[in-house]
Coordinates of C-alpha atoms in Angstrom, one line a residue:
Chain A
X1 CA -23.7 -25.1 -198.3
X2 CA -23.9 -21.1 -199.0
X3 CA -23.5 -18.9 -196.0
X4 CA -26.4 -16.6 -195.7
X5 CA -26.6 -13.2 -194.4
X6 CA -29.0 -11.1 -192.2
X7 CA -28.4 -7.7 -191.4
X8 CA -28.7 -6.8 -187.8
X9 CA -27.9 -4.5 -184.9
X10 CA -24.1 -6.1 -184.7
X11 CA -23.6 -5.3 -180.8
X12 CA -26.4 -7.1 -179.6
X13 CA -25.0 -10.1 -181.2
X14 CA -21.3 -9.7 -179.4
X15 CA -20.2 -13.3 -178.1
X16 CA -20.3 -11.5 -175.1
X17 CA -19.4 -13.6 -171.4
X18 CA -22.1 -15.5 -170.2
X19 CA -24.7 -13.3 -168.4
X20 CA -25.0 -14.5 -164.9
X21 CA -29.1 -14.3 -164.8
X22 CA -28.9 -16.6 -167.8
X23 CA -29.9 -20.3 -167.6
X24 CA -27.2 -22.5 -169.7
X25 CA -29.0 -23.5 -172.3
X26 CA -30.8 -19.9 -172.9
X27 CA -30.8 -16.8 -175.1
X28 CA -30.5 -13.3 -174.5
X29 CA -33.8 -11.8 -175.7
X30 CA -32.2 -8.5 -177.5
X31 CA -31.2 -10.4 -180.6
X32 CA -34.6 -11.6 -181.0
X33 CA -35.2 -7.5 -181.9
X34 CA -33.2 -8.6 -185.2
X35 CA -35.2 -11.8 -186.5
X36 CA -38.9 -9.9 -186.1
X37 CA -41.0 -12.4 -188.7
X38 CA -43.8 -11.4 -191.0
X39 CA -46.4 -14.0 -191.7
X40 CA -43.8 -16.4 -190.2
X41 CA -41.3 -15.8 -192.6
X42 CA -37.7 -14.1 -191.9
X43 CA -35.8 -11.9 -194.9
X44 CA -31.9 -13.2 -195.7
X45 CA -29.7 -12.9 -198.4
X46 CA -27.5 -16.0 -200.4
X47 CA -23.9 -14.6 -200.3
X48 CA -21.7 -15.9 -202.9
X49 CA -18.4 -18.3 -202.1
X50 CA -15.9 -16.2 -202.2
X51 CA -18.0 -13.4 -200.3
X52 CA -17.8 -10.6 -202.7
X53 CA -21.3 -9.7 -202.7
X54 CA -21.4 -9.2 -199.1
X55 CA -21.2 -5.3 -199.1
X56 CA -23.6 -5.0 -202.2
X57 CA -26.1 -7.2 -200.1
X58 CA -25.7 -4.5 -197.3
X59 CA -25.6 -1.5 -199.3
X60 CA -29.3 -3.0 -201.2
X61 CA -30.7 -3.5 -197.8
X62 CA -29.7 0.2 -196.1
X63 CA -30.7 1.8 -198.8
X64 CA -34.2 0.7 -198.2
X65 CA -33.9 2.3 -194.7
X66 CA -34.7 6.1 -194.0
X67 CA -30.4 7.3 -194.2
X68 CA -27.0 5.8 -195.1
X69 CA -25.6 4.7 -191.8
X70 CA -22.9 2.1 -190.3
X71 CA -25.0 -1.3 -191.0
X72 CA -24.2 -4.1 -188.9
X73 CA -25.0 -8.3 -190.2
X74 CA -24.4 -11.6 -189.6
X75 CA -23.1 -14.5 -191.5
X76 CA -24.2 -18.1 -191.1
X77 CA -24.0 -21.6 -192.6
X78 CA -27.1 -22.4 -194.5
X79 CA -26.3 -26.0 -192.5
X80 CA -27.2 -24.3 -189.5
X81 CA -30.9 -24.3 -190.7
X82 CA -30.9 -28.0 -191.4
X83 CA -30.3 -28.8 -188.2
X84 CA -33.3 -27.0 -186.6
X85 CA -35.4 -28.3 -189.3
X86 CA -35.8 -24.4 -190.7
X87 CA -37.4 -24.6 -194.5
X88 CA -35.8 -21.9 -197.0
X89 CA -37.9 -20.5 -200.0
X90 CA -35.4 -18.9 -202.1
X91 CA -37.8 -18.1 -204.9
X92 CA -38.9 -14.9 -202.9
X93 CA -36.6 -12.4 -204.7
X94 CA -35.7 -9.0 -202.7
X95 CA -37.4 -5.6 -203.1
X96 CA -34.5 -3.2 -202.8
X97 CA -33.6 -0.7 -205.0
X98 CA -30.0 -3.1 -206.4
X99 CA -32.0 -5.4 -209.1
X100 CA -29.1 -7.8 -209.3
X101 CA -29.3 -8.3 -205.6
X102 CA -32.5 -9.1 -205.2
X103 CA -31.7 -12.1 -206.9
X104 CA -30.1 -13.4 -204.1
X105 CA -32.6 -12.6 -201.6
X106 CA -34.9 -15.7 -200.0
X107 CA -37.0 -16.6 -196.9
X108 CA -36.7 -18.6 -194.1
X109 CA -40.7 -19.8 -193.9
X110 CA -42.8 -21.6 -191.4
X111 CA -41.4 -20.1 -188.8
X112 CA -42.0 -20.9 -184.7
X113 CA -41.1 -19.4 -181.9
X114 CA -39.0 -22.2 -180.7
X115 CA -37.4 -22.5 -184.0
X116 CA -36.4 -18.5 -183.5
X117 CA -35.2 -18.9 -180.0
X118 CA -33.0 -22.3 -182.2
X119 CA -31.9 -20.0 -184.4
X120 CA -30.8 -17.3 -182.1
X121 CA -29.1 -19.7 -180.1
X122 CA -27.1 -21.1 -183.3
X123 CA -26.4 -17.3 -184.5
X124 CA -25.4 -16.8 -181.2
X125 CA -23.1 -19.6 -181.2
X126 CA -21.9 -20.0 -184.7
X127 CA -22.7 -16.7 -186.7
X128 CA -20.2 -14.2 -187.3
X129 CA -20.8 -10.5 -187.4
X130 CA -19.1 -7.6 -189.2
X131 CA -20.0 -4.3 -189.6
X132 CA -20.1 -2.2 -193.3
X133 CA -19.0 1.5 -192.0
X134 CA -20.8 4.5 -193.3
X135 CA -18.2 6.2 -195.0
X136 CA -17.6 3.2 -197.0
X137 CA -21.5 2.2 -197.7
X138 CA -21.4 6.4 -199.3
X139 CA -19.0 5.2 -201.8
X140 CA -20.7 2.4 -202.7
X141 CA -23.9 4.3 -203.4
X142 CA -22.0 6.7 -205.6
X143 CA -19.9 3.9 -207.1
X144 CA -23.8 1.8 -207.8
X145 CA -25.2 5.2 -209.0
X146 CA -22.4 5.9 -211.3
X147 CA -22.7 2.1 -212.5
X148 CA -26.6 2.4 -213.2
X149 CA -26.3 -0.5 -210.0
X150 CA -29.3 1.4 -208.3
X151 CA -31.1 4.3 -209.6
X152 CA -29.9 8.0 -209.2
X153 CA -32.9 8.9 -206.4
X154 CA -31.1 6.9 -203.9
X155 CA -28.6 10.0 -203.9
X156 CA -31.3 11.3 -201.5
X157 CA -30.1 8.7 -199.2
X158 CA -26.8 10.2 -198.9
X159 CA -25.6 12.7 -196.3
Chain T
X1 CA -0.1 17.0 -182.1
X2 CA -1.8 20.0 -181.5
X3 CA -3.6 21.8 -178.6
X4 CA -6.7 20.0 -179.4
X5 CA -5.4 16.5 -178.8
X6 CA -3.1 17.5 -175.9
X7 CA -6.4 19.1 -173.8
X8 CA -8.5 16.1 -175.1
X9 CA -5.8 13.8 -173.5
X10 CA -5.8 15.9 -170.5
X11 CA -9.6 15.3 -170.3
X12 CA -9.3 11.6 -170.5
X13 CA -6.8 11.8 -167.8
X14 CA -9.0 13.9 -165.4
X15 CA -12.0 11.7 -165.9
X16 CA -10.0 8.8 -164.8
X17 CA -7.9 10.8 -162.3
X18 CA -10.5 13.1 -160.8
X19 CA -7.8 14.4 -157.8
X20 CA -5.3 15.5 -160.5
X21 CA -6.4 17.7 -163.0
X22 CA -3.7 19.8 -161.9
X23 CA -1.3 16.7 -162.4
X24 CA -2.5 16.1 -165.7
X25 CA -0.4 19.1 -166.8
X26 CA 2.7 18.7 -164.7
X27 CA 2.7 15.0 -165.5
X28 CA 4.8 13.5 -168.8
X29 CA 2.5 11.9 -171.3
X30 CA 3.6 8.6 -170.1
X31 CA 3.1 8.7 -166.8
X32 CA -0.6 10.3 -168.0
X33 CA -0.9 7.6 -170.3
X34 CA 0.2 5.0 -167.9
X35 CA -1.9 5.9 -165.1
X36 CA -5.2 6.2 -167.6
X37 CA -4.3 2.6 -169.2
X38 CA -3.7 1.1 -165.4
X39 CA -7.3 2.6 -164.5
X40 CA -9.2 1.4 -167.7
X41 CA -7.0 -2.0 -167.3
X42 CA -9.0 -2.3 -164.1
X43 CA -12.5 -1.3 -164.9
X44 CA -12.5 -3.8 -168.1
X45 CA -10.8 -6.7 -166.5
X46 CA -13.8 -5.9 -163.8
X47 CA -16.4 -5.6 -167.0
X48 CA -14.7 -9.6 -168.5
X49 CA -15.1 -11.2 -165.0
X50 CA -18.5 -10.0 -164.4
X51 CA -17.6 -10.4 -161.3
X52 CA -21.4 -9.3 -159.9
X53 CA -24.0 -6.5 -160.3
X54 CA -22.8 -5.0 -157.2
X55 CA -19.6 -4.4 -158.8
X56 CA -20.8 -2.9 -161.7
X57 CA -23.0 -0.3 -159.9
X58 CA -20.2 0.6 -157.7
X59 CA -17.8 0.9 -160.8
X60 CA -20.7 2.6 -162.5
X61 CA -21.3 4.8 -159.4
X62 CA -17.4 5.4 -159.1
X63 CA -17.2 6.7 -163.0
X64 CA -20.2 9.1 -162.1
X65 CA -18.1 10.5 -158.9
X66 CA -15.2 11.0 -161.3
X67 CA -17.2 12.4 -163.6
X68 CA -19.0 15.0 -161.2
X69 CA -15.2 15.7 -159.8
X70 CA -13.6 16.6 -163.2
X71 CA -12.0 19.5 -164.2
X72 CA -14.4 18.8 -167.7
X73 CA -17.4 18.0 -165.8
X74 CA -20.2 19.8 -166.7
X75 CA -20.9 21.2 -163.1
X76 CA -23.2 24.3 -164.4
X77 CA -25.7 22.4 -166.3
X78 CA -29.1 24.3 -166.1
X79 CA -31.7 21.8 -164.5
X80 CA -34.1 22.9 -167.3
X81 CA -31.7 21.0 -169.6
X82 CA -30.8 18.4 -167.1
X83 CA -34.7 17.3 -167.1
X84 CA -34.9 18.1 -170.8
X85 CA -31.9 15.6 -171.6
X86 CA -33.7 13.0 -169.0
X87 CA -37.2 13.1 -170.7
X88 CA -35.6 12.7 -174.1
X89 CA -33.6 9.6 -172.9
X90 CA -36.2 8.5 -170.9
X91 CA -38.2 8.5 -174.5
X92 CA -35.6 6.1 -176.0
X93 CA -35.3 3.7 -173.2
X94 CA -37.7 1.6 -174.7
X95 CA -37.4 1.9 -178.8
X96 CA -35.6 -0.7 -180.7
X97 CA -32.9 0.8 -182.8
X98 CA -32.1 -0.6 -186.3
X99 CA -29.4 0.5 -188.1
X100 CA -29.9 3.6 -190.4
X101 CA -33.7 3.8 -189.3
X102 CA -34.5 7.3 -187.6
X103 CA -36.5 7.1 -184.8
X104 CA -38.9 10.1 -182.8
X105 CA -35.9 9.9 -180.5
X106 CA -33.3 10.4 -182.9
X107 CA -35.1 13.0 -184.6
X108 CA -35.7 14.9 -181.3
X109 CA -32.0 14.5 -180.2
X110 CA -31.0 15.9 -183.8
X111 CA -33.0 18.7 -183.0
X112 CA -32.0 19.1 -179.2
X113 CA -28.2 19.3 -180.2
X114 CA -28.6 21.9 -183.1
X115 CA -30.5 23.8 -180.9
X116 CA -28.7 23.5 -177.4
X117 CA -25.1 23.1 -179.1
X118 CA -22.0 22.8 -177.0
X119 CA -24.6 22.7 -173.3
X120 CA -26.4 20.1 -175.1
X121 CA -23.0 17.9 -175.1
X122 CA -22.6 18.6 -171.3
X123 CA -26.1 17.8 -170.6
X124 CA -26.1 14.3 -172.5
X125 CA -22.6 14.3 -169.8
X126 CA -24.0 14.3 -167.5
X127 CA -26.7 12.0 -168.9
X128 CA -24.4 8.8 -169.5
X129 CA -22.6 9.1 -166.2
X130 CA -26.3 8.9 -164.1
X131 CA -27.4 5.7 -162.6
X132 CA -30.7 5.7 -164.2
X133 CA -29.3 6.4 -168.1
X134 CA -30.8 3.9 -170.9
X135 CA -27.3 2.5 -172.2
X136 CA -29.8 1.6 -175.6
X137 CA -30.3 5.2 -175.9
X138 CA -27.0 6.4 -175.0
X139 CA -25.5 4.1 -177.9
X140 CA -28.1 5.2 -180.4
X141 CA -27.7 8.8 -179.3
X142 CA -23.6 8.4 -179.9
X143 CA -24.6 7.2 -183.4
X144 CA -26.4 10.6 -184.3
X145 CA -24.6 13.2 -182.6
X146 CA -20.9 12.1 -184.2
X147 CA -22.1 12.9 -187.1
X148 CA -24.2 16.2 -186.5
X149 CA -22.2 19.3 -186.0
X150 CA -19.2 21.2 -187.1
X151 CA -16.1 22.7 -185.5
X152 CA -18.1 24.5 -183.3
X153 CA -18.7 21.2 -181.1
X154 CA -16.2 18.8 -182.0
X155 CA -14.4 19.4 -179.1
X156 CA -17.7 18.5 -177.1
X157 CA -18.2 15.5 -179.5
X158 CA -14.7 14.1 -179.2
X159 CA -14.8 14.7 -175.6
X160 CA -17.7 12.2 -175.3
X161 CA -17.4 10.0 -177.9
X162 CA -13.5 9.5 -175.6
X163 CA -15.5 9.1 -172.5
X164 CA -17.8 6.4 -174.0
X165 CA -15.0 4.4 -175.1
X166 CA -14.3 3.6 -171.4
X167 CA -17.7 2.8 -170.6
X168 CA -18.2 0.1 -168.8
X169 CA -21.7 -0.9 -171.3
X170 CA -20.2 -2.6 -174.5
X171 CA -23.0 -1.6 -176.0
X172 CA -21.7 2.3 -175.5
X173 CA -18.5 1.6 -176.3
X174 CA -19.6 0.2 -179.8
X175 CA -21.4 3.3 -180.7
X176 CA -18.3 5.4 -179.4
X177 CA -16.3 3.4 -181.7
X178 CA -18.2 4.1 -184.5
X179 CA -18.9 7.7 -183.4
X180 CA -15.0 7.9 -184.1
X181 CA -15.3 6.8 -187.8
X182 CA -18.2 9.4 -188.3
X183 CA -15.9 12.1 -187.0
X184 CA -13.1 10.1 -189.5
X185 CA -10.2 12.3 -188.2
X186 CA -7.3 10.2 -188.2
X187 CA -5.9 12.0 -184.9
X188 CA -8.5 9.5 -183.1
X189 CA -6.0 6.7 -184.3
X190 CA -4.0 7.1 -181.3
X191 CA -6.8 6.8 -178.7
X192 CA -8.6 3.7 -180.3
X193 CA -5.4 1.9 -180.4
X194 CA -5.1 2.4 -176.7
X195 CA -8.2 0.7 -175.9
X196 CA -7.9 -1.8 -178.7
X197 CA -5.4 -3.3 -175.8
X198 CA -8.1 -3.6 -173.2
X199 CA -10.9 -4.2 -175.0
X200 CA -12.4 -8.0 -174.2
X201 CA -14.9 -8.5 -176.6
X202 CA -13.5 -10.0 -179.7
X203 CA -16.2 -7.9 -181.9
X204 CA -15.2 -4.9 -180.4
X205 CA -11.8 -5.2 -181.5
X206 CA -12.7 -5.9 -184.7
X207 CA -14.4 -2.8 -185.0
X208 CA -11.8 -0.5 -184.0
X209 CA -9.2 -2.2 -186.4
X210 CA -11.7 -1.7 -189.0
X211 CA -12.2 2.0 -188.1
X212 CA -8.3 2.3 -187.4
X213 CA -7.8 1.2 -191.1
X214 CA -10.2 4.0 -192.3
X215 CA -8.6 6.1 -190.2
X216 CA -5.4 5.5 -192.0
X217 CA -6.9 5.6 -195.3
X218 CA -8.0 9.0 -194.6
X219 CA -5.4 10.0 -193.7
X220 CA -3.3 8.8 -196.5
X221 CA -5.4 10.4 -199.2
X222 CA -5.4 14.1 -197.4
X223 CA -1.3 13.4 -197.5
X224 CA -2.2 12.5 -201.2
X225 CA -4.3 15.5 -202.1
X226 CA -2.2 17.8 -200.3
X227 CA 1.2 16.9 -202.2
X228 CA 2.2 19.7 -204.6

């Protein structure tokens, strides 16, 4: 099964030590910041086998943002969503400025609360983070722009 | 290394060491570096065993004392800036950051810093080392200010960003980390090797290999460029 990939705020998604105030079987609430829904449905993006698309995915999704910055994500196993009984819609193609990325956008649709706080949970447990640093998210915008990747306006983006 | 780096190690040293600032220069490196790695050993094996909230205010509280002592505390800060610093952090407490998204506080603390300059780095100081600072804000705030700025306060900025790494909020020390590769001078190799040894959260390491290996590539293209 594909891996998919969110981005998010990578340090509040640190496999941190337990937090004392914490019930075993809870979440921390400051992840949930990164999985805010809109009409129950939660943006991610397919990444390919051998991962190489992972920084273009990144890239697409920043530059939708107001300035190129360090852009954290998370990685998990489509499989993941099986288990809490998540539906996927992958015919909802992506609305950043990187055409060929938007292909491999999709949702995550039907979306609870208690299927969140699941998914949280399983990010929290299973999901690995990384982190696309600024410096090297610049060169990829003048490497897209100078490949006719994403149009020349998102030069504006850059610092 | 050059006088930069040297007093920049002497200011880690006296923020860890508040009773020898003097020390600091009599001292060898090692025994500096020695004495700063034995103290940070110590607060993050403290941080990994979460051993209870009272520990971590009283190690809080303790870094604020250091702080307060230090030959680089900022001991003259106007109180006009002091309550300006604390309203605009105040502000941020409750905003949830997203990457690359500026905020009103961001904006404002863009604005603060160009304005204020170097006081505005003693202020924020002083900010991070009170018991009521918002360690979301601080971290967002580390984000923006690495990378606003020239010469004229890099000293201020490095002098922070090295303070951060220590802090005792992984949260903080993320930002600082990535403060460092906004700043991308490879001289900050040294230092985020140093804590790369202490460091307990897996992610957190990570991250400073990743920045380490910018660092170096940096590095090896201004050897490149500068070859005759």
């Amino acid at each position: 099964m594909p891996l998919l990939l969110r981005t998010v705020r990578e340090s509040r998604w640190h496999k941190a030590p337990a937090k004392p105030w914490l019930d075993q079987d809870d979440v921390p609430a400051d992840p949930l910041a990164d999985l805010a829904t809109s009409e129950q449905a939660l943006s991610v993006w397919r990444v390919l086998p051998d991962r190489s698309n992972i920084e273009r995915i990144v890239r697409a999704v920043i530059l939708g943002r107001d300035k190129i910055a360090d852009a954290g994500y998370i990685l998990f196993d489509s499989d993941l969503l099986t288990d809490l009984q998540i539906e996927t819609d992958e015919s909802v193609v992506g609305r950043s400025p990187d055409r060929e990325a938007n292909a491999w956008h999709g949702d995550l649709v039907n979306l609870s609360g208690n299927k969140l706080v699941g998914l949280t949970k399983a990010l929290l447990r299973h999901g690995e983070t990384g982190v696309v640093l600024k410096k090297r998210l610049v060169a990829l915008v003048e490497t897209g722009i100078a490949n006719s990747e994403i149009p020349e306006r998102m030069r504006t983006k850059l610092p | 290394m050059t006088d930069f780096l040297e007093e920049s190690a002497a200011t880690g040293l006296s923020q860890e060491t508040p009773a020898s600032s003097t020390d600091a220069r009599t001292d060898s490196p090692y025994v500096r570096i020695a004495r700063s790695e034995a103290l940070f050993a110590s607060l993050l094996l403290s941080s990994a065993l979460a051993v209870a909230p009272a520990a971590a205010v009283t190690m809080r509280s303790h870094r604020r004392d250091e702080l307060l002592e230090s030959s680089t505390a900022p001991a003259d800060i106007d109180i006009d800036l002091k309550r300006e610093t604390a309203s605009l952090f105040d502000r941020g407490a409750g905003v949830v950051f997203e990457d690359a998204v500026l905020t009103e506080f961001s904006r404002s603390l863009i604005e603060f810093v160009a304005r204020e300059g170097p006081a505005a780095f003693g202020a924020i100081t002083w900010y991070v080392a009170s018991h009521r600072r918002s360690a979301q804000a601080v971290a967002e705030a580390l984000r923006w200010i690495a990378d606003v700025g020239g010469n004229d306060t890099l000293r201020e900025r490095w002098a922070l960003l090295r303070q951060c790494l220590e802090d005792a909020s992984p949260v903080i020390r993320d930002s600082a980390i990535l403060g460092f590769a906004a700043i991308d001078d490879p001289r900050a190799k040294d230092v985020l090797r140093k804590v790369r040894h202490f460091e307990p959260i897996d992610e957190l390491r990570r991250l400073i290999a990743d920045v380490i290996a910018q660092l170096d590539r940096t590095e090896n293209a201004s050897v490149i460029e500068n070859r005759p």
